[in-house]
mmCIF file of C-alpha atoms (C1' of nucleotides) in Angstrom:
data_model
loop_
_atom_site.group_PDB
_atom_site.id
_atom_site.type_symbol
_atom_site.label_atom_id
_atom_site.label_comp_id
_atom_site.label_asym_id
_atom_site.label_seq_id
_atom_site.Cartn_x
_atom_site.Cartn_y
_atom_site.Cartn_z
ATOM 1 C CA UNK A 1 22.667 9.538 20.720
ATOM 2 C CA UNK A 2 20.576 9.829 17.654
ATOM 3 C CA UNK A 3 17.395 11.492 17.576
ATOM 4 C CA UNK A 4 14.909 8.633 17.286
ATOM 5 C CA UNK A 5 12.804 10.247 15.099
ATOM 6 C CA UNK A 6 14.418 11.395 12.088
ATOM 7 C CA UNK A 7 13.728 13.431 9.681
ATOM 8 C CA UNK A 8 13.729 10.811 6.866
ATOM 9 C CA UNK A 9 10.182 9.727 8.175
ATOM 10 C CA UNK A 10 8.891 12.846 8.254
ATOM 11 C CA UNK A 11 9.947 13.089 4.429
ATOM 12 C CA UNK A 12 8.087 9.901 4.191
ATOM 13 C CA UNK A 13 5.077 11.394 5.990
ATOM 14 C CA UNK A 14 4.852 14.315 3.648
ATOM 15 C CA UNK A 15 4.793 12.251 0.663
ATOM 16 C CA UNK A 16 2.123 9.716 1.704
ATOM 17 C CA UNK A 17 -0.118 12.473 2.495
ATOM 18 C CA UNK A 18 0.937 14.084 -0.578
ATOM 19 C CA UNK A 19 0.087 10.856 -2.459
ATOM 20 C CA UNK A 20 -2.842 10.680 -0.317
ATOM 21 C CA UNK A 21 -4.501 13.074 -1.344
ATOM 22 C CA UNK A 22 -4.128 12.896 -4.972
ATOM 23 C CA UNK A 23 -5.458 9.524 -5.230
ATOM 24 C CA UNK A 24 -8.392 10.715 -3.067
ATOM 25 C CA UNK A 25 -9.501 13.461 -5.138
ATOM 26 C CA UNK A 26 -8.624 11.383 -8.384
ATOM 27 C CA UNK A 27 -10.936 8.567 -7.115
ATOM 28 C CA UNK A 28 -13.662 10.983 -5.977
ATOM 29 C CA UNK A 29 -13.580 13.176 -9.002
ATOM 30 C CA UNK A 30 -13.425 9.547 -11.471
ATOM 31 C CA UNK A 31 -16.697 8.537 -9.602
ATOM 32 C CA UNK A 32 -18.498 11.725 -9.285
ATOM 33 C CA UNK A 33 -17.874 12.564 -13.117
ATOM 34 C CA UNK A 34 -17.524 9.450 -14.899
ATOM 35 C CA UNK A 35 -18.796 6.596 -12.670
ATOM 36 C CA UNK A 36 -15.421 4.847 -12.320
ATOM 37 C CA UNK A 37 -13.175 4.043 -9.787
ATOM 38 C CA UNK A 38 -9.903 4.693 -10.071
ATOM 39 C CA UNK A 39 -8.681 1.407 -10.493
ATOM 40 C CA UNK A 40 -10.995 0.378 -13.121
ATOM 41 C CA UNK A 41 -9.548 3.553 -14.601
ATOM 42 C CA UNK A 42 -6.275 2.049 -14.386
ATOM 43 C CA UNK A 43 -7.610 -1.346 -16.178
ATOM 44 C CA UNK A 44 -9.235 1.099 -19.037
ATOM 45 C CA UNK A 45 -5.397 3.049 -19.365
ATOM 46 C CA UNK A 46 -3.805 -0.573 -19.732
ATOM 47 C CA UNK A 47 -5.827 -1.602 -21.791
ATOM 48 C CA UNK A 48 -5.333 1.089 -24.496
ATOM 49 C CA UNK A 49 -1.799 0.908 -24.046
ATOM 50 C CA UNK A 50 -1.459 -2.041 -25.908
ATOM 51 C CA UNK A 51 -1.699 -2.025 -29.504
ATOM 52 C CA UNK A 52 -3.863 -5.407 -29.438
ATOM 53 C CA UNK A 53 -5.909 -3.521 -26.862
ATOM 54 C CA UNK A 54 -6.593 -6.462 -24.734
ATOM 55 C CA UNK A 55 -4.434 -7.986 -21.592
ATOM 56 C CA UNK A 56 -4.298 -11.354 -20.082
ATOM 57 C CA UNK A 57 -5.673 -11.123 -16.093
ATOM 58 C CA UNK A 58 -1.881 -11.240 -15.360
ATOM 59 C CA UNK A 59 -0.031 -8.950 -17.041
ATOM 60 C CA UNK A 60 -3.316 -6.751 -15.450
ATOM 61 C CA UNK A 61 -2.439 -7.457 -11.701
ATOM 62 C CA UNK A 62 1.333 -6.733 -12.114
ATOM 63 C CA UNK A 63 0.117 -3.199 -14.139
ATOM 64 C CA UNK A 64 -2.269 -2.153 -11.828
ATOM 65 C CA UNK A 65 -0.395 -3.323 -8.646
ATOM 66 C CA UNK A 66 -3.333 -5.784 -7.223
ATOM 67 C CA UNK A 67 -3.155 -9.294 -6.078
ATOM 68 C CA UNK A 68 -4.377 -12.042 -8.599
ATOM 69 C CA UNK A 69 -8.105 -12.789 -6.811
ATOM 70 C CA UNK A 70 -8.182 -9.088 -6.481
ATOM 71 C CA UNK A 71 -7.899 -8.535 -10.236
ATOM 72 C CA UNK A 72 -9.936 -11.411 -11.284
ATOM 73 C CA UNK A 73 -13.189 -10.136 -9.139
ATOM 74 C CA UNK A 74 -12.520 -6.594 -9.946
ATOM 75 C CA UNK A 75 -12.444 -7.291 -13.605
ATOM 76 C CA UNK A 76 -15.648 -9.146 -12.938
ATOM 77 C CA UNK A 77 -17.262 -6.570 -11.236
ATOM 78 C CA UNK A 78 -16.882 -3.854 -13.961
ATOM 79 C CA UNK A 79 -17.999 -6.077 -16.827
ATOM 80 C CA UNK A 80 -20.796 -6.629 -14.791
ATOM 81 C CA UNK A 81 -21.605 -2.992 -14.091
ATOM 82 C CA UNK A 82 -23.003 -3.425 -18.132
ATOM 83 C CA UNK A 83 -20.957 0.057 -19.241
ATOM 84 C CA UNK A 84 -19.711 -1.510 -21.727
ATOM 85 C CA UNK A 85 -16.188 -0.402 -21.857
ATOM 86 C CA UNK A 86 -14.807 -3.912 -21.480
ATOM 87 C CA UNK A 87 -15.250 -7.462 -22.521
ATOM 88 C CA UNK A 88 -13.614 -10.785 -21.158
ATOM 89 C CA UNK A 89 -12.938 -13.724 -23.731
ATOM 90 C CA UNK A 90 -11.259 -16.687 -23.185
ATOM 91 C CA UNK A 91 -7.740 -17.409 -24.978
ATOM 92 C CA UNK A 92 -8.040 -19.410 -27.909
ATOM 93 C CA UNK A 93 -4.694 -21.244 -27.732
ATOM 94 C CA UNK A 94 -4.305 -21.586 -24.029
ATOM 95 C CA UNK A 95 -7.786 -22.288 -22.679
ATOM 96 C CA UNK A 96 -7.101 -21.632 -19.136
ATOM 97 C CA UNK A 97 -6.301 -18.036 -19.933
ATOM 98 C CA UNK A 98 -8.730 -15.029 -20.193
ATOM 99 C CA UNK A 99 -8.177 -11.982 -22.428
ATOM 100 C CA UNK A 100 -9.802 -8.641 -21.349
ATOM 101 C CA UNK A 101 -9.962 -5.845 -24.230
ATOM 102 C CA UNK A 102 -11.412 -2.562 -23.674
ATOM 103 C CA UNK A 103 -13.920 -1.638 -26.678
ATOM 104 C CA UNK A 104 -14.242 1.511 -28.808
ATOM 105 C CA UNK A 105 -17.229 2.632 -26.275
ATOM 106 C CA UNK A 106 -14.338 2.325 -23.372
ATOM 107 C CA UNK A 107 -11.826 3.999 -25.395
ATOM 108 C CA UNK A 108 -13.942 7.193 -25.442
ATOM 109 C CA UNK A 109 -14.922 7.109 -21.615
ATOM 110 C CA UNK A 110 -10.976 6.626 -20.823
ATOM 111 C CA UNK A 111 -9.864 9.912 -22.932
ATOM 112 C CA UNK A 112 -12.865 11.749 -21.506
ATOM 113 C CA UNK A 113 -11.927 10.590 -17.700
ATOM 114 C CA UNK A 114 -8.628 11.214 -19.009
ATOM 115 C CA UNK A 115 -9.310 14.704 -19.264
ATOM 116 C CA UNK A 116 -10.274 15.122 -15.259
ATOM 117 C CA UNK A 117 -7.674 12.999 -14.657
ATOM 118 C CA UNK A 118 -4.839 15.209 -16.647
ATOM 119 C CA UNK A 119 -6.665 18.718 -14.541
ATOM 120 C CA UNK A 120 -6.593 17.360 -11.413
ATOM 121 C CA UNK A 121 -2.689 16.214 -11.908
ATOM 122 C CA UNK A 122 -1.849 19.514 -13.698
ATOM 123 C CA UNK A 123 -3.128 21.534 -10.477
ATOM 124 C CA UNK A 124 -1.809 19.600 -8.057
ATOM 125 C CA UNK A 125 1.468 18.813 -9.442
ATOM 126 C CA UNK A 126 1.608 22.736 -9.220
ATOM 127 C CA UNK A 127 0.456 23.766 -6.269
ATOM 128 C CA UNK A 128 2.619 21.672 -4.198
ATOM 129 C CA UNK A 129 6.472 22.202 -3.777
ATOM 130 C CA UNK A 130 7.521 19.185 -5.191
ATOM 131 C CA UNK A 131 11.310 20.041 -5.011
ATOM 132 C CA UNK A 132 11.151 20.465 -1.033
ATOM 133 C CA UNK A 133 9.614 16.525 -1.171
ATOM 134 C CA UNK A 134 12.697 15.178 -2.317
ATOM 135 C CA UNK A 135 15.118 17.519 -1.324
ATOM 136 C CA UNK A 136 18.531 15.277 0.239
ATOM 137 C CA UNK A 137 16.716 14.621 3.951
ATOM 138 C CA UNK A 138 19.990 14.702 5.209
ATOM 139 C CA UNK A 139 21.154 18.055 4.684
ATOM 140 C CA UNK A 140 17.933 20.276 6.092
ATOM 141 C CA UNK A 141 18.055 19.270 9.675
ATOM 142 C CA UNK A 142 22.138 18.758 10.248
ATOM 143 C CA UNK H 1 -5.290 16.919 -31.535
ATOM 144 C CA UNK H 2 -3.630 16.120 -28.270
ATOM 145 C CA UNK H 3 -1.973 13.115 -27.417
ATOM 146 C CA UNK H 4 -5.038 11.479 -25.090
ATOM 147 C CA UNK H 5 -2.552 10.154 -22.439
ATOM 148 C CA UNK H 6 -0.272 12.621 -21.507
ATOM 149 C CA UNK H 7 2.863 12.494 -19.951
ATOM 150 C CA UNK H 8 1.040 13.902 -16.640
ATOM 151 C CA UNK H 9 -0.302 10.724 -15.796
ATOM 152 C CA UNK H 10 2.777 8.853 -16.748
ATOM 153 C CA UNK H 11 4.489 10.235 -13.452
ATOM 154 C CA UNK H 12 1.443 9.843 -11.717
ATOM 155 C CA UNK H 13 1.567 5.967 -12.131
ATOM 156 C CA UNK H 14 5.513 6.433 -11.356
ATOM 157 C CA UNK H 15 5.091 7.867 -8.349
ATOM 158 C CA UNK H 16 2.153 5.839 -7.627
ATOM 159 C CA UNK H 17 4.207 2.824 -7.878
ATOM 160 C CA UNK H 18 6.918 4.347 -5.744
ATOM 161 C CA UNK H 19 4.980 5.208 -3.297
ATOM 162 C CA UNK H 20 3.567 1.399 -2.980
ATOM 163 C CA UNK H 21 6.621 -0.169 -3.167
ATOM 164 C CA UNK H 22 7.842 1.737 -0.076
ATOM 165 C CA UNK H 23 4.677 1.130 1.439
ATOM 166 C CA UNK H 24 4.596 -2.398 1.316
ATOM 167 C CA UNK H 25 8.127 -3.174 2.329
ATOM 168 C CA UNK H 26 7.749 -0.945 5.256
ATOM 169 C CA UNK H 27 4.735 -2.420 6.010
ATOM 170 C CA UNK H 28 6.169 -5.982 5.627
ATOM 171 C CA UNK H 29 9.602 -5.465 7.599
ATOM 172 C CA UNK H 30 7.543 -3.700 10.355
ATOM 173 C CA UNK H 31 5.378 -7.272 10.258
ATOM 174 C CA UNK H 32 7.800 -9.340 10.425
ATOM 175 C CA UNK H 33 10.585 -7.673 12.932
ATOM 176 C CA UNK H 34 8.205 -5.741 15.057
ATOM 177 C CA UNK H 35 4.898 -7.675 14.904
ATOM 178 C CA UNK H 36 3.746 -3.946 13.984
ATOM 179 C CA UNK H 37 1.306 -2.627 11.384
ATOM 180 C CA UNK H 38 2.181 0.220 9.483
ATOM 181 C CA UNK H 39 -0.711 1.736 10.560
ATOM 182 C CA UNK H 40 -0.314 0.769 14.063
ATOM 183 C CA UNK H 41 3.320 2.349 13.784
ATOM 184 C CA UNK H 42 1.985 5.604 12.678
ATOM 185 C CA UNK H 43 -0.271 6.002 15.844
ATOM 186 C CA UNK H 44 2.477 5.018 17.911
ATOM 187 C CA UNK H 45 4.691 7.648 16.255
ATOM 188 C CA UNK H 46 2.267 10.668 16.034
ATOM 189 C CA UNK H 47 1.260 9.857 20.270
ATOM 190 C CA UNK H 48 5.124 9.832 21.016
ATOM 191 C CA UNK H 49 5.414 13.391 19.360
ATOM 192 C CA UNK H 50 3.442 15.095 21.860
ATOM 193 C CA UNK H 51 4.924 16.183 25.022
ATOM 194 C CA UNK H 52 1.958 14.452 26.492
ATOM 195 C CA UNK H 53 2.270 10.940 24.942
ATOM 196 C CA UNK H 54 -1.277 10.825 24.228
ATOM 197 C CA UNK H 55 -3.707 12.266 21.528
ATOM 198 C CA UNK H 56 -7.594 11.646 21.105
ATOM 199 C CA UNK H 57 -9.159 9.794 18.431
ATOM 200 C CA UNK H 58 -10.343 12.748 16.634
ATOM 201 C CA UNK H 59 -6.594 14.037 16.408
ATOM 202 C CA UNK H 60 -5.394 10.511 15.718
ATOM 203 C CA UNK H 61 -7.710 9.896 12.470
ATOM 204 C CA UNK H 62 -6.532 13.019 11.258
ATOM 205 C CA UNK H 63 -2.754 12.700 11.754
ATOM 206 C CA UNK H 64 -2.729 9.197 9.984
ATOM 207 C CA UNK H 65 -5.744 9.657 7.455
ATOM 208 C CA UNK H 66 -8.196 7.074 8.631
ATOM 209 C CA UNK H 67 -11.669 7.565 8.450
ATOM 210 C CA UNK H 68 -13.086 8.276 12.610
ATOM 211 C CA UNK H 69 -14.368 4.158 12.690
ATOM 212 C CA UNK H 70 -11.482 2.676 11.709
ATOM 213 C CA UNK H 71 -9.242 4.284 13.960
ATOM 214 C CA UNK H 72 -11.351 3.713 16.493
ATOM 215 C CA UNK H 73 -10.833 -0.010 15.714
ATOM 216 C CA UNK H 74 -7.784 0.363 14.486
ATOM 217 C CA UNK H 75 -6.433 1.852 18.539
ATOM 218 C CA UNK H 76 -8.920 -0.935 19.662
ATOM 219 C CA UNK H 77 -7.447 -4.359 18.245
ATOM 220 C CA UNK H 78 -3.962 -2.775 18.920
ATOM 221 C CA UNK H 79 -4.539 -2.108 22.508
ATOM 222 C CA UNK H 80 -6.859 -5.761 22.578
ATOM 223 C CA UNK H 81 -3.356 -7.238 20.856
ATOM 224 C CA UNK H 82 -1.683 -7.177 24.706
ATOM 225 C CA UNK H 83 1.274 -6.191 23.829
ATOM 226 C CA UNK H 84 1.444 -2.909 26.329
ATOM 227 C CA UNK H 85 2.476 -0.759 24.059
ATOM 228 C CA UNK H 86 -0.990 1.816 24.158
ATOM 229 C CA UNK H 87 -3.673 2.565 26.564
ATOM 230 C CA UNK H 88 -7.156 4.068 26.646
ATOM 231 C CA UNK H 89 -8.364 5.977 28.673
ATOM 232 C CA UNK H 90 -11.869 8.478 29.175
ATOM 233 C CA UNK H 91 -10.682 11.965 29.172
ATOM 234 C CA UNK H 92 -12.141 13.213 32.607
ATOM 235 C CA UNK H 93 -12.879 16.760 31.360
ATOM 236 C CA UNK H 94 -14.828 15.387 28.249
ATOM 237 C CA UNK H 95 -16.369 12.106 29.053
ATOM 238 C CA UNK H 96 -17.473 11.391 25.844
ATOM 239 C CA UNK H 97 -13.686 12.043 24.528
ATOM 240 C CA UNK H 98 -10.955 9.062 24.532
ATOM 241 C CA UNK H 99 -7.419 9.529 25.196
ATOM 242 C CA UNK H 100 -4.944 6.909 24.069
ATOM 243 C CA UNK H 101 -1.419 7.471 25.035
ATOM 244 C CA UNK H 102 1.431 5.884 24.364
ATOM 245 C CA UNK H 103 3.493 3.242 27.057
ATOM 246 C CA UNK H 104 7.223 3.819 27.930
ATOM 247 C CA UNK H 105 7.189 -0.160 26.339
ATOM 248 C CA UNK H 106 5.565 1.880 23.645
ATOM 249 C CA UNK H 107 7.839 4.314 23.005
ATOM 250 C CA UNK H 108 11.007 1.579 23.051
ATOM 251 C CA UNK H 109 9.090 -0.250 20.335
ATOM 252 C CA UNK H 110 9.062 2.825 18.321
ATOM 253 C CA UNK H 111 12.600 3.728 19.239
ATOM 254 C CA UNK H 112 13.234 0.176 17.614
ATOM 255 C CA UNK H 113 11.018 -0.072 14.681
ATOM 256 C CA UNK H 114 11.798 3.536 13.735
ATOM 257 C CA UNK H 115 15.544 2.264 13.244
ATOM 258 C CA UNK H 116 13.671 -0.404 10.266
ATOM 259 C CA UNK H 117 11.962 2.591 8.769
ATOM 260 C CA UNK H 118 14.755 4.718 8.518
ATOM 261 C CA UNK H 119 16.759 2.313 7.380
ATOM 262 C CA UNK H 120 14.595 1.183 4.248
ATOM 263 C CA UNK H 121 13.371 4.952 3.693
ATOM 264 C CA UNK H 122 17.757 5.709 3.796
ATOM 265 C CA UNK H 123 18.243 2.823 1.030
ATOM 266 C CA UNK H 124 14.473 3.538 -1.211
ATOM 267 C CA UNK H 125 15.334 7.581 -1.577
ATOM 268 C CA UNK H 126 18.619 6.843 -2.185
ATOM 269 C CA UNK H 127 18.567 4.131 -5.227
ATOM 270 C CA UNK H 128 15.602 6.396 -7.102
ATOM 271 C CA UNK H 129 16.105 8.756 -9.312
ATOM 272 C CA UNK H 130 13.894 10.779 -7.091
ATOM 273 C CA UNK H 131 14.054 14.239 -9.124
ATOM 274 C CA UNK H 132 13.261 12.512 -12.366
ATOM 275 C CA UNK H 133 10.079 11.980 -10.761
ATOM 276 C CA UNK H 134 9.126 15.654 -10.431
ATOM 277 C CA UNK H 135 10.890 16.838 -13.242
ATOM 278 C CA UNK H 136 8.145 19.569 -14.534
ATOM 279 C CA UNK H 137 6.420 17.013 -16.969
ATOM 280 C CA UNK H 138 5.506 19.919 -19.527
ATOM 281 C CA UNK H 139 8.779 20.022 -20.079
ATOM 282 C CA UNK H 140 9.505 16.034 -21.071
ATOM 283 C CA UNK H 141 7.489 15.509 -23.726
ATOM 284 C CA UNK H 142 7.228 18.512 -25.586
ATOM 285 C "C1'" DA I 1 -0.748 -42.709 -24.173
ATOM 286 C "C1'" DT I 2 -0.836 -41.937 -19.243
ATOM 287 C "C1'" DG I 3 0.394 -39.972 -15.193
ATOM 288 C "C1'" DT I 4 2.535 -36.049 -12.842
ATOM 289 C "C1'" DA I 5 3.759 -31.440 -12.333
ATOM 290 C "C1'" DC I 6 2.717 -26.847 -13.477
ATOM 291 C "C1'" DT I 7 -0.066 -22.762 -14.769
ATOM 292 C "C1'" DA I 8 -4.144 -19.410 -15.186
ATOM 293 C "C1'" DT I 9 -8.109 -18.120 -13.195
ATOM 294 C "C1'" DA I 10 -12.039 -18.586 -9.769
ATOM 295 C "C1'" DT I 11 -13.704 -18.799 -5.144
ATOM 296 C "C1'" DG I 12 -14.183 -19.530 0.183
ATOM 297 C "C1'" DC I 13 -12.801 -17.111 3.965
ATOM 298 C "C1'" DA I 14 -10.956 -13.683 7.197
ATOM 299 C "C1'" DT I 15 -9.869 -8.948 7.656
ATOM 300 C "C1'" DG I 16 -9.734 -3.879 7.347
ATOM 301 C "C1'" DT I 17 -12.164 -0.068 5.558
ATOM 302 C "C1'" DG I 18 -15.872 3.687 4.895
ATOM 303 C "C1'" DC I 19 -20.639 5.022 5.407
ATOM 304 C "C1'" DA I 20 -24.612 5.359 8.008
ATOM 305 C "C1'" DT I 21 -26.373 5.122 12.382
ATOM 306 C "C1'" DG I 22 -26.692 4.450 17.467
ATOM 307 C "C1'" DC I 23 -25.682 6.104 22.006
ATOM 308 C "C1'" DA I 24 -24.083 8.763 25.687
ATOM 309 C "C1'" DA I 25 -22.295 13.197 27.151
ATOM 310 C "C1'" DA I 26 -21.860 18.049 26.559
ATOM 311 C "C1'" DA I 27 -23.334 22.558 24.802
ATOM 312 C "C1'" DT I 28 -26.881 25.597 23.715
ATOM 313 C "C1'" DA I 29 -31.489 27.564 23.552
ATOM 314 C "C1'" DT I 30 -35.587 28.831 25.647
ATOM 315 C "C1'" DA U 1 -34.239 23.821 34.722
ATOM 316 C "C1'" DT U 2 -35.672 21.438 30.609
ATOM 317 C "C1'" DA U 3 -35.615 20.581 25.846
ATOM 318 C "C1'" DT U 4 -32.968 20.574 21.639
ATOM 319 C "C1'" DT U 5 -28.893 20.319 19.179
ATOM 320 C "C1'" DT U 6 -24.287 19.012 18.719
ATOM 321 C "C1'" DT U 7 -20.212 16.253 19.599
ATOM 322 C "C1'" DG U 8 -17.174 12.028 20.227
ATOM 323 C "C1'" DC U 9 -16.889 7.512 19.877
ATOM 324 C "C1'" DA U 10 -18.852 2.683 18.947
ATOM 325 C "C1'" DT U 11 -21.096 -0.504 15.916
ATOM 326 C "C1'" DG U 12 -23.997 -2.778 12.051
ATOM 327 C "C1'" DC U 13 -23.358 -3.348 7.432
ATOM 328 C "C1'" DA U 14 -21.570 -3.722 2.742
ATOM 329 C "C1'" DC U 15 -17.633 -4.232 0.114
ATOM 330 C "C1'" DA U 16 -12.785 -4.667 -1.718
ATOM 331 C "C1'" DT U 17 -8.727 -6.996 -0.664
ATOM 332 C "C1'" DG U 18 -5.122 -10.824 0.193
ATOM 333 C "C1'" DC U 19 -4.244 -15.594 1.324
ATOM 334 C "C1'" DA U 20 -5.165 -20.183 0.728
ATOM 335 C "C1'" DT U 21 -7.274 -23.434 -2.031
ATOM 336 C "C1'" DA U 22 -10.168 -25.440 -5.791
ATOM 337 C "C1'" DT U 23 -10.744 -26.175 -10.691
ATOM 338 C "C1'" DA U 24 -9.624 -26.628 -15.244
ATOM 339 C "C1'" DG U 25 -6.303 -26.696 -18.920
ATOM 340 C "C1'" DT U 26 -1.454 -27.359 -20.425
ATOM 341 C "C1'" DA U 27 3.329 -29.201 -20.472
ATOM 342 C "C1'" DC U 28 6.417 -32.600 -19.460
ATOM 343 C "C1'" DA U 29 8.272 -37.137 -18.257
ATOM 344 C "C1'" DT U 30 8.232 -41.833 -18.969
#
DNA sequence: ATGTACTATATGCATGTGCATGCAAAATAT
DNA sequence: ATATTTTGCATGCACATGCATATAGTACAT
């Protein structure tokens, strides 16, 4: 007797397309302006977190939410693009692993692409009725 | 002076990794109890909302955010995948236009995969702290 | 010390995606 | 009416991804 469609999948909807969209003009705007995708962006951010400023591959893929060939190539790839912002270097006391560390040149790209990043959040977060996203599902169509 | 990560991005990445933890166990309980993509469940749910049951491409790309070839492959493999839940058909008005509509099969399958979706979406909303995520971030870190 | 199990990363392969383009049908211009 | 442009979908191609597996190094058992 229950409408098959319910409106907890429309709530679902709204935020995909909501997330959707952010992540598309975040990648566009990271490419167009800085020449980075957004998930090397992501490696950069990391990165910097840590004090040490380097990661293993692993603690990468479980940060950045990618599977453990897809982190390997992708941190291939962007040393390979010759920017500069990152270096790979094997692990001194455990051979098998690989450190990547951003440098002082990748630093400075991340806080300027975090600039665009921070706008384009700032705006959006605002112009969208972000309470109406979350409000209880339940209660708005009884 | 400012802090070069701000707190903006922070809830980005949060609701970033909501979002794709939702995403994939949607997309894996659909798999595995419906033999349905996520994807594929989306175009059977948008084509069941019309009063017609069916939608062209062009409308279908839009509604679930694909680009116009791969939901053209996308309605292809699915309808190739024999399970009867979609046809295609050349709109007779139009012929360059393509109509896919959904099957009464197709609409049951919804009927039953919508109860998965609701039923993860229920349990997800409810164990976040979903307005912590859009808490006005200005305000967090002052 | 040697063999076995385990771990960290790399790589072959299949797949889904977007972009650019092809092709057929329709719309428009002349 | 014919030529040109536009539209809707299909398809070649390049590429990023996940899964399975290979490779190399480490840990553990005996």
């Amino acid at each position: 007797m229950k409408n098959p469609t319910l409106p907890l999948f429309e709530h679902w909807l709204y935020l995909n397309q909501y997330h959707a969209q952010i992540e598309q003009t975040l990648e566009k705007n990271l490419t167009a302006m800085h020449d980075l995708s957004l998930k090397e962006f992501y490696v950069l951010y990391f990165l910097a977190q840590k004090s040490e400023k380097q990661l293993r591959l692993q603690d990468l893929q479980e940060s950045v939410g990618l599977s453990q060939s897809a982190m390997s190539r992708l941190v291939s790839r962007f040393e390979a693009k010759g920017c500069g912002v990152l270096e790979r270097r094997t692990c001194e006391t455990d051979r098998r692993g690989v450190y990547t560390s951003i440098t002082k040149k990748g630093e400075e790209k991340l806080n300027e692409a975090m600039k665009t990043v921070d706008q384009i959040l700032a705006q959006r977060f605002k112009e969208c009725n972000l309470e109406s996203l979350f409000a209880q599902p339940d209660k708005i169509t009884p």
